[in-house]
PDB file of C-alpha atoms in Angstrom:
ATOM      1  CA  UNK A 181      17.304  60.473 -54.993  1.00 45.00           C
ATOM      2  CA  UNK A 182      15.719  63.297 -52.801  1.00 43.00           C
ATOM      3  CA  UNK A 183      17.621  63.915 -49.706  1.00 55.00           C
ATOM      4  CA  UNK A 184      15.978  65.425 -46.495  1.00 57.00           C
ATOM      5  CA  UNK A 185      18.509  68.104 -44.736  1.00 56.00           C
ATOM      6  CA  UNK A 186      19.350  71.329 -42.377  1.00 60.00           C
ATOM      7  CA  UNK A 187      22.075  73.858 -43.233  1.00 60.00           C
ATOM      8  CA  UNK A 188      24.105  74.965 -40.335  1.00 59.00           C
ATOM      9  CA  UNK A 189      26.715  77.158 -40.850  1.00 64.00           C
ATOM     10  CA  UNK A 190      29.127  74.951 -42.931  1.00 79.00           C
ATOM     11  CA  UNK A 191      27.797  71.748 -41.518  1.00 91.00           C
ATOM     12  CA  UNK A 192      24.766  70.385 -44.435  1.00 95.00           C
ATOM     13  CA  UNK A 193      23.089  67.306 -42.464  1.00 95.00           C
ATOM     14  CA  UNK A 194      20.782  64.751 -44.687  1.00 96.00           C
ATOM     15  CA  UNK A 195      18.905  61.772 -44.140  1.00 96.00           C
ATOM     16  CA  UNK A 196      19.981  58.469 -45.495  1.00 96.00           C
ATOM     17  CA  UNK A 197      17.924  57.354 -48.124  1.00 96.00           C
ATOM     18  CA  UNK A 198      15.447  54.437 -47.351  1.00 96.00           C
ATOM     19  CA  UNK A 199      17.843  51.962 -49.245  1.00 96.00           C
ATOM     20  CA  UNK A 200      21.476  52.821 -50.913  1.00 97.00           C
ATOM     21  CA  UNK A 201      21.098  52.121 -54.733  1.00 95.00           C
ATOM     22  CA  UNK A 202      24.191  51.265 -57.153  1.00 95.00           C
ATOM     23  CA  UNK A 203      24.820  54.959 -57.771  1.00 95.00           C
ATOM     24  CA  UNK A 204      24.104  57.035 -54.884  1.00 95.00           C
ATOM     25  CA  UNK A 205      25.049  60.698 -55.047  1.00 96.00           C
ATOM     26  CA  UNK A 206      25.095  62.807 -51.194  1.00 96.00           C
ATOM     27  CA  UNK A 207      25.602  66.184 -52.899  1.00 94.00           C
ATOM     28  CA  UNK A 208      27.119  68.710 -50.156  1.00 94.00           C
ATOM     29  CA  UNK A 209      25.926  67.074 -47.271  1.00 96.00           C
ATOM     30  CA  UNK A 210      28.829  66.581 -44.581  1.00 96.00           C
ATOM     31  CA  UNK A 211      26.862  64.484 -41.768  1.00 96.00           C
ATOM     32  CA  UNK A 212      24.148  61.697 -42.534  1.00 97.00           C
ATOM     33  CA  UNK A 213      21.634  60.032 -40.033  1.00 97.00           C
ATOM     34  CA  UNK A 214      19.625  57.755 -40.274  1.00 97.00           C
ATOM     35  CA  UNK A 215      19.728  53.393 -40.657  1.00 97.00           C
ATOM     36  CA  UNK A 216      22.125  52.606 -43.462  1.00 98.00           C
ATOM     37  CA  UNK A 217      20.354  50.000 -46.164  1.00 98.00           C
ATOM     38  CA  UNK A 218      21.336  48.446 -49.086  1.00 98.00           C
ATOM     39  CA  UNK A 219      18.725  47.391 -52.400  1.00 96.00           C
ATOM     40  CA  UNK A 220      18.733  43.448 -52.398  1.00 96.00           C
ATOM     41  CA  UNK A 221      19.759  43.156 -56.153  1.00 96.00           C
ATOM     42  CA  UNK A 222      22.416  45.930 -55.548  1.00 96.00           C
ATOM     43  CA  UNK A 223      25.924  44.200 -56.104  1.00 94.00           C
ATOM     44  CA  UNK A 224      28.110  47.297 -55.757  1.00 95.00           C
ATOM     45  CA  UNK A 225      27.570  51.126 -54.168  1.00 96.00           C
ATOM     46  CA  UNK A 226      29.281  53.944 -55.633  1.00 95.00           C
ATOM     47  CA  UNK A 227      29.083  56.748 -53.558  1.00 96.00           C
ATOM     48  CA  UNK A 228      29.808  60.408 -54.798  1.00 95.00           C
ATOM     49  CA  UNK A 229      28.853  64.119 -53.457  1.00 94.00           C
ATOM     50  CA  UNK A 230      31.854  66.709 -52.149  1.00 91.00           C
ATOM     51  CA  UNK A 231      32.998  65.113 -49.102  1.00 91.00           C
ATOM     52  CA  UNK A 232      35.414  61.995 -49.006  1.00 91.00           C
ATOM     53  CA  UNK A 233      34.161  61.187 -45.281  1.00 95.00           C
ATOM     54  CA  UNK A 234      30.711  61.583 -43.962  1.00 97.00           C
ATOM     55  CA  UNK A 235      30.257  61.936 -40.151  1.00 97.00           C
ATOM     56  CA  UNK A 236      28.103  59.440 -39.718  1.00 98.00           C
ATOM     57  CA  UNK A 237      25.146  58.635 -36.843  1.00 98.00           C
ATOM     58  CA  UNK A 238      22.865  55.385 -37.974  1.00 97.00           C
ATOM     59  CA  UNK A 239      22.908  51.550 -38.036  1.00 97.00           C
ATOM     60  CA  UNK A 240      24.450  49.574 -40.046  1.00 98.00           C
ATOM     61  CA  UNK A 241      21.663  46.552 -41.553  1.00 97.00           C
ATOM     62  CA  UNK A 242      22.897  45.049 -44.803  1.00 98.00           C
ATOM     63  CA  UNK A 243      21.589  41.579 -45.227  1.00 96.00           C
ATOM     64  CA  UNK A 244      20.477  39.330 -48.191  1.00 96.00           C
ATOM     65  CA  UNK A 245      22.053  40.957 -51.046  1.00 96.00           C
ATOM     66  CA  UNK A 246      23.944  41.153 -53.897  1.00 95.00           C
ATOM     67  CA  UNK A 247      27.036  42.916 -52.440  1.00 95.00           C
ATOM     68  CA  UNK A 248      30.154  41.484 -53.306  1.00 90.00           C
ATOM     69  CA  UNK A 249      32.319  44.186 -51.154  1.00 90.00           C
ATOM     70  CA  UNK A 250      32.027  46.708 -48.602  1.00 94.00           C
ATOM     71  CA  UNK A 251      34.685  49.450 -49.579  1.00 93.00           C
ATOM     72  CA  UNK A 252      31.772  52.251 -49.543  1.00 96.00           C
ATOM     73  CA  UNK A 253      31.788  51.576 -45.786  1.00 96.00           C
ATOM     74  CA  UNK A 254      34.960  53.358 -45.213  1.00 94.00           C
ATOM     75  CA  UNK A 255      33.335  56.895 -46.018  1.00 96.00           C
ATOM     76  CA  UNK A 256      31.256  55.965 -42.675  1.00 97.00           C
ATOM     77  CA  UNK A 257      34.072  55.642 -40.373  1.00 93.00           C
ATOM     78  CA  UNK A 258      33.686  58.467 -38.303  1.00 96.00           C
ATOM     79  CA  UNK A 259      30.468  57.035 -36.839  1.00 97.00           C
ATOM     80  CA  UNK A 260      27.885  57.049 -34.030  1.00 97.00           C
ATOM     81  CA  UNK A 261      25.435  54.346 -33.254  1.00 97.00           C
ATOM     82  CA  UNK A 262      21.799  54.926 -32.931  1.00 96.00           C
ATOM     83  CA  UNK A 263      20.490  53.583 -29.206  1.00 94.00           C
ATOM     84  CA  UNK A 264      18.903  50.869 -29.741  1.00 93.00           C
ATOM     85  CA  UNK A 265      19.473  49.343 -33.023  1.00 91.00           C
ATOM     86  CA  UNK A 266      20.668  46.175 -33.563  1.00 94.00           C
ATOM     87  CA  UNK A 267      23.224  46.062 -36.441  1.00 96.00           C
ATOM     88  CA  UNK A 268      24.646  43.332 -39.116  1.00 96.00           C
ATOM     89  CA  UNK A 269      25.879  42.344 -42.159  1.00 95.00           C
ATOM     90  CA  UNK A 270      24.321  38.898 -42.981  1.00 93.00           C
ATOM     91  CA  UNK A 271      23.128  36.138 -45.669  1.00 93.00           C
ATOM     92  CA  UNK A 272      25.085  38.316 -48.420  1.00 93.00           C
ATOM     93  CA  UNK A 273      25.846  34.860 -49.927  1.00 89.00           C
ATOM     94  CA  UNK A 274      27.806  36.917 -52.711  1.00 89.00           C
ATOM     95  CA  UNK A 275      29.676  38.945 -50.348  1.00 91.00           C
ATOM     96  CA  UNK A 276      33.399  37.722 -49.223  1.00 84.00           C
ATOM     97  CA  UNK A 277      34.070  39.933 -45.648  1.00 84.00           C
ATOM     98  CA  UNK A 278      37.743  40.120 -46.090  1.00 74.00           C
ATOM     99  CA  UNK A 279      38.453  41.428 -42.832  1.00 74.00           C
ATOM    100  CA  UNK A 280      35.526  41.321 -40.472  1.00 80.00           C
ATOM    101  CA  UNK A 281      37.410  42.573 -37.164  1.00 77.00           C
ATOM    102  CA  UNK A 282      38.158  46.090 -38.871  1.00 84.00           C
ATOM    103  CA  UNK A 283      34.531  46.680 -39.584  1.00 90.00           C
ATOM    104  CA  UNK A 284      33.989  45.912 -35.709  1.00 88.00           C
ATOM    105  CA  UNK A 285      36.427  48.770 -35.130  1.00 89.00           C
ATOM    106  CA  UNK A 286      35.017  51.152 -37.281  1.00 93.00           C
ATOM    107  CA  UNK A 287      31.253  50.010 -36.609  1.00 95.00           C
ATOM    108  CA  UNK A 288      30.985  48.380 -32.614  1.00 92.00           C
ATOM    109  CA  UNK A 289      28.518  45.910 -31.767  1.00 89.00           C
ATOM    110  CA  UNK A 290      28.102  45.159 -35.271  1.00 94.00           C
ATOM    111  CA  UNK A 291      26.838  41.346 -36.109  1.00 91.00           C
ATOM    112  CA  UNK A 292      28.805  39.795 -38.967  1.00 88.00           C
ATOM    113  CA  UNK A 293      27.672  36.210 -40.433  1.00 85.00           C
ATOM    114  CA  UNK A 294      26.326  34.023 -42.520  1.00 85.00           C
ATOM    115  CA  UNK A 295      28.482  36.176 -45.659  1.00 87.00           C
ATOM    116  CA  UNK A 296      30.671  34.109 -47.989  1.00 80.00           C
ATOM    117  CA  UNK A 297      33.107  33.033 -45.428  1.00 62.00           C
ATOM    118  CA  UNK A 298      35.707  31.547 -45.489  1.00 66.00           C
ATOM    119  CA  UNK A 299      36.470  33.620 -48.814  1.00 70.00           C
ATOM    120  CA  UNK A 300      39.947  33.569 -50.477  1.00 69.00           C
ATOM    121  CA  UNK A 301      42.652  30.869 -51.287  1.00 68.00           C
ATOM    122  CA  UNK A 302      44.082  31.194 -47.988  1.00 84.00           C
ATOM    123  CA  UNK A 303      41.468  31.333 -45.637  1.00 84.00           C
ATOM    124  CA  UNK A 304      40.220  28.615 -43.621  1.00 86.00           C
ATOM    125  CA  UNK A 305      37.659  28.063 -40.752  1.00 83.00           C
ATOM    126  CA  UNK A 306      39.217  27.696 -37.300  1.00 88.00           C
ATOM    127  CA  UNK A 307      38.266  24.631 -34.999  1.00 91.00           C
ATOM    128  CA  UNK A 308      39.836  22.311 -32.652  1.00 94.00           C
ATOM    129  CA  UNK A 309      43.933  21.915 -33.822  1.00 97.00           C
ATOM    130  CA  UNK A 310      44.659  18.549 -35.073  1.00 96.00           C
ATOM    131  CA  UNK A 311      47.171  16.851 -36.283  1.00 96.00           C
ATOM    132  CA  UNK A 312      44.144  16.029 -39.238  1.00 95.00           C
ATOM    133  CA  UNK A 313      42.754  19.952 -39.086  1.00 95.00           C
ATOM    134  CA  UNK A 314      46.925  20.873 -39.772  1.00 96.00           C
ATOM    135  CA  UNK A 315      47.075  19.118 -42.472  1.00 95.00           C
ATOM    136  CA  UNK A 316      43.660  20.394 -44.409  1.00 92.00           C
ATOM    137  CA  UNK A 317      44.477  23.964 -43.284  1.00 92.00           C
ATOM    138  CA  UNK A 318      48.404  23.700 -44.448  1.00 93.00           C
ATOM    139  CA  UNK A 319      48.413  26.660 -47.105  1.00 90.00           C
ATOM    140  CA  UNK A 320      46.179  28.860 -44.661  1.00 92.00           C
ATOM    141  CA  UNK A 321      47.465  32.405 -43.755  1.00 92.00           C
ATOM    142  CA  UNK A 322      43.818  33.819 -42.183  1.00 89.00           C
ATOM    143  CA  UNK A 323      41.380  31.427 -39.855  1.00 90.00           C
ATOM    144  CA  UNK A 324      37.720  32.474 -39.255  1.00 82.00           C
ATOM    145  CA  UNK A 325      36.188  31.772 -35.976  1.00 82.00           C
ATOM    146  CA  UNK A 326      38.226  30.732 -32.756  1.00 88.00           C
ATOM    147  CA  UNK A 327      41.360  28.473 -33.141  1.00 93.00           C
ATOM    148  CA  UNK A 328      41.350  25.871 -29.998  1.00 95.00           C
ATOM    149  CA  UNK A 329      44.246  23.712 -28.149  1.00 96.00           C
ATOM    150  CA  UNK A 330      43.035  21.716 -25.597  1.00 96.00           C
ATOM    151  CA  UNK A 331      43.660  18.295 -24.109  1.00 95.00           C
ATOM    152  CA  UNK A 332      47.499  17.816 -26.089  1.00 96.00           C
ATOM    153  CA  UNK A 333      49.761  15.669 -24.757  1.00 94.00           C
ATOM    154  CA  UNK A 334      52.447  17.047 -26.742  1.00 93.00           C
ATOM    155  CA  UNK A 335      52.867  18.521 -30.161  1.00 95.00           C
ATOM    156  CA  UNK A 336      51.622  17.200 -33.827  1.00 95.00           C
ATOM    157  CA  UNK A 337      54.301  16.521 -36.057  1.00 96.00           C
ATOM    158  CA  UNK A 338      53.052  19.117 -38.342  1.00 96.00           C
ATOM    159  CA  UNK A 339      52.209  21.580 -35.865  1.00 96.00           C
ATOM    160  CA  UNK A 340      54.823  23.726 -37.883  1.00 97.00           C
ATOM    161  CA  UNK A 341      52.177  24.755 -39.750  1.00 97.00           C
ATOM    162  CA  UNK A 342      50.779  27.122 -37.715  1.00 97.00           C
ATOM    163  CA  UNK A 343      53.808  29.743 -37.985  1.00 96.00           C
ATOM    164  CA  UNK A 344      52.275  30.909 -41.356  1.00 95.00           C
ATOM    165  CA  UNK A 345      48.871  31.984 -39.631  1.00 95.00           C
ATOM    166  CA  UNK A 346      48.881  35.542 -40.333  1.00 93.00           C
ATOM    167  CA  UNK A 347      45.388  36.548 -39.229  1.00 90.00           C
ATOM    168  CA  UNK A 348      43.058  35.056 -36.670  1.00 91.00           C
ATOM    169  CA  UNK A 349      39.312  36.289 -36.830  1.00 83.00           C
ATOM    170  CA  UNK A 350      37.975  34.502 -33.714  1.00 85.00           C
ATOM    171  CA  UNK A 351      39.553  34.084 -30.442  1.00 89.00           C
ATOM    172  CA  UNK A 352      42.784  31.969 -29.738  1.00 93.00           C
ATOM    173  CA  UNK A 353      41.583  29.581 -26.988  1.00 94.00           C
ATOM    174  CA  UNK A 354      44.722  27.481 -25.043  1.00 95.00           C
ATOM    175  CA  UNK A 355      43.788  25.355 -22.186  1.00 94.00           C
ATOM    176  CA  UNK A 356      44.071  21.713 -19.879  1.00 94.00           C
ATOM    177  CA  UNK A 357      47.023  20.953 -21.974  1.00 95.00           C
ATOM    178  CA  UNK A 358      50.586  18.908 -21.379  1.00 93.00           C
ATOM    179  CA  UNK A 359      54.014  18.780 -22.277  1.00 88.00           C
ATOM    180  CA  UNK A 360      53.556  22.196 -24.889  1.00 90.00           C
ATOM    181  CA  UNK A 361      57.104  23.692 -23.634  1.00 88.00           C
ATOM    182  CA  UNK A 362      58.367  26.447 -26.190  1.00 87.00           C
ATOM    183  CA  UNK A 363      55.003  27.581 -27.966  1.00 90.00           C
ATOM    184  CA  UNK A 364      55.788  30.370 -30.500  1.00 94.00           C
ATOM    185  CA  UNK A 365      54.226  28.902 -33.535  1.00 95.00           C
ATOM    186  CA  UNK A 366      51.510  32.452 -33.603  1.00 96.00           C
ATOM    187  CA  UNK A 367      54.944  34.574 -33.593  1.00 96.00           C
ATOM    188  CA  UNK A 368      53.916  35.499 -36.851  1.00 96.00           C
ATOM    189  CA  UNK A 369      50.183  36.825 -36.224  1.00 95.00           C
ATOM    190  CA  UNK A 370      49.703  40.256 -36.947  1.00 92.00           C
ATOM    191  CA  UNK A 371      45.669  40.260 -35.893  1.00 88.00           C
ATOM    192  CA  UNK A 372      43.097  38.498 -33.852  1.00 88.00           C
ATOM    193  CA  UNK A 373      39.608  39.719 -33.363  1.00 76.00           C
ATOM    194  CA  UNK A 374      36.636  37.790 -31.606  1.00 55.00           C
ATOM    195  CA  UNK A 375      33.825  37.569 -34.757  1.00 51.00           C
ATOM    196  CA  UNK A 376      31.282  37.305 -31.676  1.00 43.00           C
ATOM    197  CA  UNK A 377      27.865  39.427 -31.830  1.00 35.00           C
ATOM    198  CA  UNK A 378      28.882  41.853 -29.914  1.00 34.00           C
ATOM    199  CA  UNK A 379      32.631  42.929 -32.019  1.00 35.00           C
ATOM    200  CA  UNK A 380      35.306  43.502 -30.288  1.00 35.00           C
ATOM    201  CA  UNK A 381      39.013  41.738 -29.645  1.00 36.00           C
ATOM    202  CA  UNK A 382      39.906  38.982 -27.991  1.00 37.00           C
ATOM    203  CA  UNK A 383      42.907  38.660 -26.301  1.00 37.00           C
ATOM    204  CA  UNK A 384      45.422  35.613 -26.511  1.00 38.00           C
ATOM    205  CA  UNK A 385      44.415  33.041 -24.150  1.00 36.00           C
TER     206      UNK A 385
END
């Protein structure tokens, strides 16, 4: 693979390559530009070259491929976006995004869908909490997409439950509801991210 670059001092800049291969080797180059691509039948990137982190200034576009993980994004974290460039990681049908709110901090306004999701023994979509929904999503530690209360007239029996929820990636949504009193059962949430197109957090509601 031929990259295109510029020697400045100590800083080596390169193009990205049209599309990232299996084995992709960046040399000396410290800072990369260009839109960042992946092969469709690639189902893993290896990166390699002398730096462990590239200052990065591109867009992200991975969609319909073979990836089954994204760990060669984190030598992209200290990134710029290109104006105007609408970025995403979608239809990887093979590809289970662990942890989709992270990538929006690392990579913002980035669109994440249509992946293998939910992915994992203990991950579950969100939806409107039932006393029905509690009791298919007992074992559940993570819920993708947003996680809504509304119209209760007290608690479920099982609402218990919901004290194991580690992770929320969606928004927590709480409204028009009676006779909640003490309502601690997301104590035990450690993060919550809106998986919206535009990234970001969501606060709890």
């Amino acid at each position: 693979m031929l990259l295109t670059r510029t020697t400045t001092n100590t800083t080596i800049e390169c193009a990205m390559p049209p599309h990232l291969d299996s084995n992709v080797d960046f040399g000396d180059c410290t800072h990369l530009y260009g839109p960042l691509l992946v092969r469709s039948d690639v189902s893993h990137v290896k990166l390699s070259g002398k730096t462990s982190e590239y200052i990065y200034t591109g867009c992200i576009r991975i969609n319909n491929t073979k990836l089954v993980d994204l760990s060669f994004l984190e030598k992209f974290r200290d990134f710029t976006a290109m104006p105007n460039c609408q970025q995403y990681i979608a239809g990887n049908e093979e590809l289970c995004v662990e942890d989709p709110s992270e990538l929006r901090e690392w990579f913002p306004g980035i669109n994440i869908y249509d992946n293998m999701e939910p992915c994992g023994d203990h991950q579950c979509y969100g939806g409107a909490v039932t006393e029905s929904y509690l009791e298919e999503t007992a074992e559940c530690t993570t819920r993708v997409g947003d996680l809504i209360i509304t119209q209760w007239h007290g608690k479920p029996p099982n609402i218990n439950i919901l004290y194991k929820t580690k992770e929320i990636h969606g928004r927590l949504i709480i409204y028009h509801n009676q006779g909640l009193g003490d309502f601690d059962y997301f104590k035990n949430v450690e993060k919550i991210g809106k998986p919206s197109i535009r990234g970001g957090f969501a606060p709890l509601t």
